């Protein structure tokens, strides 16, 4: 009987320990959740638009700021990008006092001057003597093509992806004056219309161990037909081509001083998005018995293709 009772007692004790451990874990998870949950801002903003932002047509911006505590000396503003202008107000106010649990409304009339992709921000901000602030921002994203418009609180979908690969000259460069280089498009980027990327490189010294790289966005931006041209075709033949993944193109070899090498890619956008092309050239040499980059320079080209029809 004693043995059986002790055994049952141990079982009961184990059950109590399991229950206590479960409660403790649950309490810790609750405390962790509370600790990790960011506090809500005592000032929140809501930006809305009345009317359509067709090209050249006026529309109204309406910013509502809601407070959960009192504020003094609050800066309120509409932040507009180039290509959008305010028509009737400076777009900035200084409010000496804002009471708790109130809604304050600010309006302005604006218009779009050029077709394009824009982000408009409305915000209220209270700066403290310690440099912190209680912001109340909200944003609207606009796509405008004449009378065709698209407006949302979220950015348009980006179907382009980064190739996540670097090229020579991606940093500040090493002796960049020893190589002239230029990166550009042969025409305008449009949906399902091929356009050529041109990267021109003119070394001012002979390069014995050169690397030229071009990296493009992938996904909704497709690239193909990599090639290099030089007036002396033998110089182009001295460069070995390599492409180990989508959107990444490299040439290795020797390059002659005062000769212009033109590297080409064909780009075609099959979906809307934003990203770009990066290109660079570098020379590897031996310094103190260590092989390292001794000359580097590069260029980048920001690209985007958005339209109301693609965003819808």
Tab-separated table of C-alpha atoms in Angstrom:
chain	number	residue	atom	x	y	z
A	1	UNK	CA	0.000	0.000	0.000
A	2	UNK	CA	2.785	2.391	0.911
A	3	UNK	CA	4.633	1.657	-2.307
A	4	UNK	CA	1.511	2.160	-4.391
A	5	UNK	CA	0.662	5.393	-2.526
A	6	UNK	CA	4.143	6.819	-3.044
A	7	UNK	CA	4.003	5.922	-6.714
A	8	UNK	CA	0.652	7.639	-7.104
A	9	UNK	CA	1.977	10.617	-5.161
A	10	UNK	CA	4.921	10.913	-7.511
A	11	UNK	CA	2.513	10.777	-10.455
A	12	UNK	CA	0.386	13.548	-8.912
A	13	UNK	CA	3.503	15.635	-8.259
A	14	UNK	CA	4.662	15.180	-11.842
A	15	UNK	CA	1.255	16.299	-13.073
A	16	UNK	CA	1.469	19.425	-10.894
A	17	UNK	CA	4.922	20.174	-12.225
A	18	UNK	CA	3.724	19.818	-15.832
A	19	UNK	CA	0.764	22.096	-15.141
A	20	UNK	CA	2.982	24.699	-13.479
A	21	UNK	CA	5.482	24.563	-16.336
A	22	UNK	CA	2.711	24.992	-18.890
A	23	UNK	CA	1.323	28.017	-17.038
A	24	UNK	CA	4.815	29.509	-16.747
A	25	UNK	CA	5.531	29.068	-20.455
A	26	UNK	CA	2.183	30.604	-21.363
A	27	UNK	CA	2.819	33.560	-19.054
A	28	UNK	CA	6.291	34.098	-20.542
A	29	UNK	CA	4.891	34.007	-24.074
A	30	UNK	CA	2.235	36.553	-23.095
A	31	UNK	CA	4.834	38.856	-21.530
A	32	UNK	CA	7.089	38.477	-24.587
A	33	UNK	CA	4.190	39.297	-26.904
A	34	UNK	CA	3.382	42.416	-24.903
A	35	UNK	CA	7.023	43.461	-24.860
A	36	UNK	CA	7.415	42.957	-28.618
A	37	UNK	CA	4.196	44.745	-29.568
A	38	UNK	CA	5.087	48.308	-30.572
A	39	UNK	CA	3.068	51.016	-28.872
A	40	UNK	CA	0.605	52.855	-31.062
A	41	UNK	CA	1.521	56.399	-32.008
A	42	UNK	CA	-0.280	59.112	-30.016
A	43	UNK	CA	-0.792	60.887	-33.357
A	44	UNK	CA	-2.106	59.050	-36.429
A	45	UNK	CA	-2.735	60.388	-39.906
A	46	UNK	CA	-5.122	59.483	-42.692
A	47	UNK	CA	-4.570	60.934	-46.168
A	48	UNK	CA	-7.362	60.918	-48.742
A	49	UNK	CA	-7.963	62.381	-52.177
A	50	UNK	CA	-11.078	64.006	-53.603
A	51	UNK	CA	-11.240	64.059	-57.389
A	52	UNK	CA	-9.036	62.352	-59.986
A	53	UNK	CA	-5.378	63.306	-60.487
A	54	UNK	CA	-5.605	63.406	-64.282
A	55	UNK	CA	-2.790	65.291	-65.975
A	56	UNK	CA	-3.142	69.032	-65.306
A	57	UNK	CA	-6.443	68.660	-63.453
A	58	UNK	CA	-6.808	69.958	-59.842
A	59	UNK	CA	-7.660	67.537	-57.036
A	60	UNK	CA	-7.972	67.938	-53.284
A	61	UNK	CA	-5.771	66.350	-50.623
A	62	UNK	CA	-7.338	65.847	-47.199
A	63	UNK	CA	-5.228	64.936	-44.160
A	64	UNK	CA	-6.901	63.957	-40.877
A	65	UNK	CA	-4.721	63.878	-37.762
A	66	UNK	CA	-6.126	62.112	-34.702
A	67	UNK	CA	-4.543	62.628	-31.286
A	68	UNK	CA	-4.638	60.469	-28.184
A	69	UNK	CA	-2.678	63.004	-26.123
A	70	UNK	CA	-2.207	66.767	-26.104
A	71	UNK	CA	0.545	68.329	-28.232
A	72	UNK	CA	2.130	71.727	-28.649
A	73	UNK	CA	4.001	73.167	-31.617
A	74	UNK	CA	3.167	70.492	-34.193
A	75	UNK	CA	4.424	70.706	-37.796
A	76	UNK	CA	1.864	69.575	-40.392
A	77	UNK	CA	2.705	69.295	-44.078
A	78	UNK	CA	2.001	67.745	-47.451
A	79	UNK	CA	5.194	66.406	-49.038
A	80	UNK	CA	4.955	66.392	-52.831
A	81	UNK	CA	7.510	65.035	-55.322
A	82	UNK	CA	8.750	66.874	-58.393
A	83	UNK	CA	6.021	66.776	-61.028
A	84	UNK	CA	3.204	67.541	-58.560
A	85	UNK	CA	2.469	71.034	-57.259
A	86	UNK	CA	0.196	72.710	-54.710
A	87	UNK	CA	-2.139	75.389	-56.031
A	88	UNK	CA	-3.679	77.195	-53.050
A	89	UNK	CA	-1.577	76.727	-49.891
A	90	UNK	CA	2.087	76.488	-48.922
A	91	UNK	CA	1.310	72.958	-47.737
A	92	UNK	CA	2.839	73.446	-44.284
A	93	UNK	CA	1.370	74.583	-40.991
A	94	UNK	CA	2.564	75.113	-37.412
A	95	UNK	CA	-0.093	74.269	-34.817
A	96	UNK	CA	0.628	75.691	-31.375
A	97	UNK	CA	-1.811	73.473	-29.457
A	98	UNK	CA	-3.571	70.191	-30.248
A	99	UNK	CA	-5.920	68.699	-27.675
A	100	UNK	CA	-6.149	65.012	-26.815
A	101	UNK	CA	-8.771	62.784	-28.483
A	102	UNK	CA	-9.473	65.250	-31.278
A	103	UNK	CA	-9.396	65.093	-35.091
A	104	UNK	CA	-7.763	67.915	-37.036
A	105	UNK	CA	-8.336	68.300	-40.782
A	106	UNK	CA	-5.999	69.938	-43.300
A	107	UNK	CA	-6.706	70.330	-47.015
A	108	UNK	CA	-4.829	71.487	-50.082
A	109	UNK	CA	-5.428	71.557	-53.829
A	110	UNK	CA	-2.791	70.042	-56.092
A	111	UNK	CA	-2.247	68.961	-59.682
A	112	UNK	CA	0.042	66.634	-61.610
A	113	UNK	CA	2.288	68.362	-64.165
A	114	UNK	CA	3.803	65.322	-65.885
A	115	UNK	CA	2.828	61.726	-66.525
A	116	UNK	CA	4.556	59.393	-64.111
A	117	UNK	CA	4.661	57.559	-60.814
A	118	UNK	CA	4.369	59.657	-57.640
A	119	UNK	CA	4.198	59.296	-53.873
A	120	UNK	CA	2.397	62.014	-51.883
A	121	UNK	CA	2.798	62.111	-48.105
A	122	UNK	CA	0.741	63.927	-45.485
A	123	UNK	CA	2.096	64.060	-41.946
A	124	UNK	CA	2.090	65.710	-38.556
A	125	UNK	CA	5.215	65.704	-36.457
A	126	UNK	CA	6.081	66.744	-32.943
A	127	UNK	CA	9.814	67.031	-32.296
A	128	UNK	CA	11.050	66.797	-28.710
A	129	UNK	CA	14.154	68.429	-27.212
A	130	UNK	CA	15.760	64.966	-27.300
A	131	UNK	CA	15.410	64.625	-31.057
A	132	UNK	CA	12.568	62.062	-31.044
A	133	UNK	CA	9.161	62.695	-32.549
A	134	UNK	CA	5.612	61.429	-32.672
A	135	UNK	CA	4.903	61.178	-36.394
A	136	UNK	CA	1.490	60.766	-37.925
A	137	UNK	CA	2.198	60.013	-41.612
A	138	UNK	CA	0.127	58.532	-44.390
A	139	UNK	CA	0.844	58.227	-48.111
A	140	UNK	CA	-0.903	57.935	-51.458
A	141	UNK	CA	0.688	56.405	-54.560
A	142	UNK	CA	-0.292	57.802	-57.969
A	143	UNK	CA	0.161	56.593	-61.534
A	144	UNK	CA	-0.843	59.109	-64.190
A	145	UNK	CA	-1.018	58.756	-67.963
A	146	UNK	CA	-3.136	61.622	-69.283
A	147	UNK	CA	-6.715	60.920	-68.273
A	148	UNK	CA	-5.893	57.416	-67.056
A	149	UNK	CA	-5.060	57.320	-63.335
A	150	UNK	CA	-4.465	54.866	-60.513
A	151	UNK	CA	-4.423	55.786	-56.785
A	152	UNK	CA	-3.731	53.551	-53.790
A	153	UNK	CA	-2.398	53.586	-50.240
A	154	UNK	CA	-0.052	50.779	-51.304
A	155	UNK	CA	2.715	50.993	-53.935
A	156	UNK	CA	1.982	49.430	-57.334
A	157	UNK	CA	3.125	45.806	-57.621
A	158	UNK	CA	6.798	45.434	-58.518
A	159	UNK	CA	7.344	42.346	-60.696
A	160	UNK	CA	11.068	42.959	-61.114
A	161	UNK	CA	13.585	41.295	-58.827
A	162	UNK	CA	17.191	41.946	-57.922
A	163	UNK	CA	19.837	39.561	-59.249
A	164	UNK	CA	21.688	39.974	-55.910
A	165	UNK	CA	25.094	40.128	-57.574
A	166	UNK	CA	27.720	42.848	-57.498
A	167	UNK	CA	29.832	44.253	-60.331
A	168	UNK	CA	33.276	45.895	-60.314
A	169	UNK	CA	33.195	49.545	-59.338
A	170	UNK	CA	30.118	49.212	-57.166
A	171	UNK	CA	31.815	51.242	-54.428
A	172	UNK	CA	33.726	54.521	-54.543
A	173	UNK	CA	36.064	53.127	-57.204
A	174	UNK	CA	39.833	52.722	-57.451
A	175	UNK	CA	41.701	55.096	-59.754
A	176	UNK	CA	38.466	55.628	-61.734
A	177	UNK	CA	40.130	58.269	-63.900
A	178	UNK	CA	42.072	55.541	-65.690
A	179	UNK	CA	38.925	54.166	-67.366
A	180	UNK	CA	36.157	56.109	-69.097
A	181	UNK	CA	32.756	54.396	-69.040
A	182	UNK	CA	29.181	55.238	-69.956
A	183	UNK	CA	25.921	53.292	-69.444
A	184	UNK	CA	22.677	54.132	-71.259
A	185	UNK	CA	19.621	52.796	-73.107
A	186	UNK	CA	19.331	53.057	-76.864
A	187	UNK	CA	15.662	54.050	-76.581
A	188	UNK	CA	12.648	54.250	-74.277
A	189	UNK	CA	11.696	51.263	-72.130
A	190	UNK	CA	8.148	50.114	-72.943
A	191	UNK	CA	6.104	47.010	-72.254
A	192	UNK	CA	7.001	44.069	-74.533
A	193	UNK	CA	9.266	46.274	-76.636
A	194	UNK	CA	12.968	45.321	-76.863
A	195	UNK	CA	15.490	48.027	-76.060
A	196	UNK	CA	19.287	47.844	-75.990
A	197	UNK	CA	21.533	48.475	-72.989
A	198	UNK	CA	24.865	49.973	-74.048
A	199	UNK	CA	27.921	50.034	-71.800
A	200	UNK	CA	30.884	51.811	-73.379
A	201	UNK	CA	34.332	51.320	-71.832
A	202	UNK	CA	37.507	53.120	-72.906
A	203	UNK	CA	40.619	52.226	-70.867
A	204	UNK	CA	43.299	54.911	-70.761
A	205	UNK	CA	45.895	52.276	-69.864
A	206	UNK	CA	46.372	48.705	-70.999
A	207	UNK	CA	44.434	46.227	-68.814
A	208	UNK	CA	46.008	42.776	-68.500
A	209	UNK	CA	43.492	41.123	-66.177
A	210	UNK	CA	40.237	42.988	-66.748
A	211	UNK	CA	36.694	42.083	-65.737
A	212	UNK	CA	33.605	43.783	-67.151
A	213	UNK	CA	30.238	43.011	-65.562
A	214	UNK	CA	26.639	43.943	-66.320
A	215	UNK	CA	23.819	42.989	-63.933
A	216	UNK	CA	20.130	43.624	-64.616
A	217	UNK	CA	16.909	43.179	-62.709
A	218	UNK	CA	15.184	39.885	-63.436
A	219	UNK	CA	11.633	38.525	-63.330
A	220	UNK	CA	9.454	40.992	-65.222
A	221	UNK	CA	12.543	42.487	-66.878
A	222	UNK	CA	14.196	39.994	-69.211
A	223	UNK	CA	17.675	40.306	-70.723
A	224	UNK	CA	19.310	38.483	-73.621
A	225	UNK	CA	21.807	38.686	-76.495
A	226	UNK	CA	24.952	39.760	-74.597
A	227	UNK	CA	27.747	40.798	-76.954
A	228	UNK	CA	30.791	43.039	-77.222
A	229	UNK	CA	31.999	45.058	-80.198
A	230	UNK	CA	35.340	46.797	-80.840
A	231	UNK	CA	36.556	48.420	-84.038
A	232	UNK	CA	39.379	45.868	-84.061
A	233	UNK	CA	37.525	42.537	-83.886
A	234	UNK	CA	40.637	40.785	-82.557
A	235	UNK	CA	40.362	42.845	-79.378
A	236	UNK	CA	36.801	41.590	-78.812
A	237	UNK	CA	37.993	38.021	-79.294
A	238	UNK	CA	40.468	38.500	-76.426
A	239	UNK	CA	37.554	38.734	-73.959
A	240	UNK	CA	36.063	35.525	-72.560
A	241	UNK	CA	32.314	35.642	-71.855
A	242	UNK	CA	30.643	34.099	-68.793
A	243	UNK	CA	27.062	34.101	-67.517
A	244	UNK	CA	26.395	31.848	-64.524
A	245	UNK	CA	22.888	33.005	-63.652
A	246	UNK	CA	19.958	35.005	-65.007
A	247	UNK	CA	20.636	38.712	-65.395
A	248	UNK	CA	24.402	38.434	-64.757
A	249	UNK	CA	26.936	38.877	-67.583
A	250	UNK	CA	30.740	39.023	-67.384
A	251	UNK	CA	33.677	39.357	-69.758
A	252	UNK	CA	37.285	38.581	-68.745
A	253	UNK	CA	40.584	39.204	-70.490
A	254	UNK	CA	42.847	41.949	-71.790
A	255	UNK	CA	41.749	45.396	-72.917
A	256	UNK	CA	43.851	47.820	-74.942
A	257	UNK	CA	44.405	51.461	-74.031
A	258	UNK	CA	42.505	54.163	-75.979
A	259	UNK	CA	40.143	51.588	-77.536
A	260	UNK	CA	36.375	51.832	-76.994
A	261	UNK	CA	34.652	48.549	-76.133
A	262	UNK	CA	30.853	48.527	-76.498
A	263	UNK	CA	28.986	45.898	-74.474
A	264	UNK	CA	25.357	45.261	-75.400
A	265	UNK	CA	22.318	43.574	-73.867
A	266	UNK	CA	18.733	43.404	-75.089
A	267	UNK	CA	16.134	44.251	-72.435
A	268	UNK	CA	12.413	43.573	-72.607
A	269	UNK	CA	9.905	44.426	-69.881
A	270	UNK	CA	7.148	41.821	-69.648
A	271	UNK	CA	5.529	43.278	-66.509
A	272	UNK	CA	5.538	46.503	-64.533
A	273	UNK	CA	8.171	47.190	-61.919
A	274	UNK	CA	11.258	49.092	-60.964
A	275	UNK	CA	14.928	48.203	-60.623
A	276	UNK	CA	17.817	48.898	-62.906
A	277	UNK	CA	21.073	47.981	-64.553
A	278	UNK	CA	24.538	48.119	-62.971
A	279	UNK	CA	27.754	47.862	-64.931
A	280	UNK	CA	31.398	48.102	-64.002
A	281	UNK	CA	34.941	47.377	-65.076
A	282	UNK	CA	37.996	46.532	-63.019
A	283	UNK	CA	41.608	45.449	-63.269
A	284	UNK	CA	43.253	42.942	-60.925
A	285	UNK	CA	46.937	43.239	-60.047
A	286	UNK	CA	49.469	42.061	-57.486
A	287	UNK	CA	50.290	44.346	-54.563
A	288	UNK	CA	52.748	43.104	-51.928
A	289	UNK	CA	52.411	39.572	-53.316
A	290	UNK	CA	48.613	39.745	-52.930
A	291	UNK	CA	46.239	39.665	-55.910
A	292	UNK	CA	43.651	42.433	-55.568
A	293	UNK	CA	41.665	45.049	-57.468
A	294	UNK	CA	43.824	48.018	-58.457
A	295	UNK	CA	41.467	49.851	-60.843
A	296	UNK	CA	37.657	49.961	-60.582
A	297	UNK	CA	34.856	52.148	-61.851
A	298	UNK	CA	31.210	51.647	-62.707
A	299	UNK	CA	27.829	53.132	-63.597
A	300	UNK	CA	24.209	52.444	-62.664
A	301	UNK	CA	20.965	53.091	-64.456
A	302	UNK	CA	17.665	53.278	-62.527
A	303	UNK	CA	14.721	51.953	-64.517
A	304	UNK	CA	11.001	51.732	-63.876
A	305	UNK	CA	7.925	50.877	-65.893
A	306	UNK	CA	4.584	51.611	-64.284
A	307	UNK	CA	1.211	52.536	-65.714
A	308	UNK	CA	-2.373	52.627	-64.429
A	309	UNK	CA	-3.342	49.683	-66.622
A	310	UNK	CA	-0.435	47.530	-65.355
A	311	UNK	CA	-1.234	48.327	-61.722
A	312	UNK	CA	-4.874	47.404	-61.951
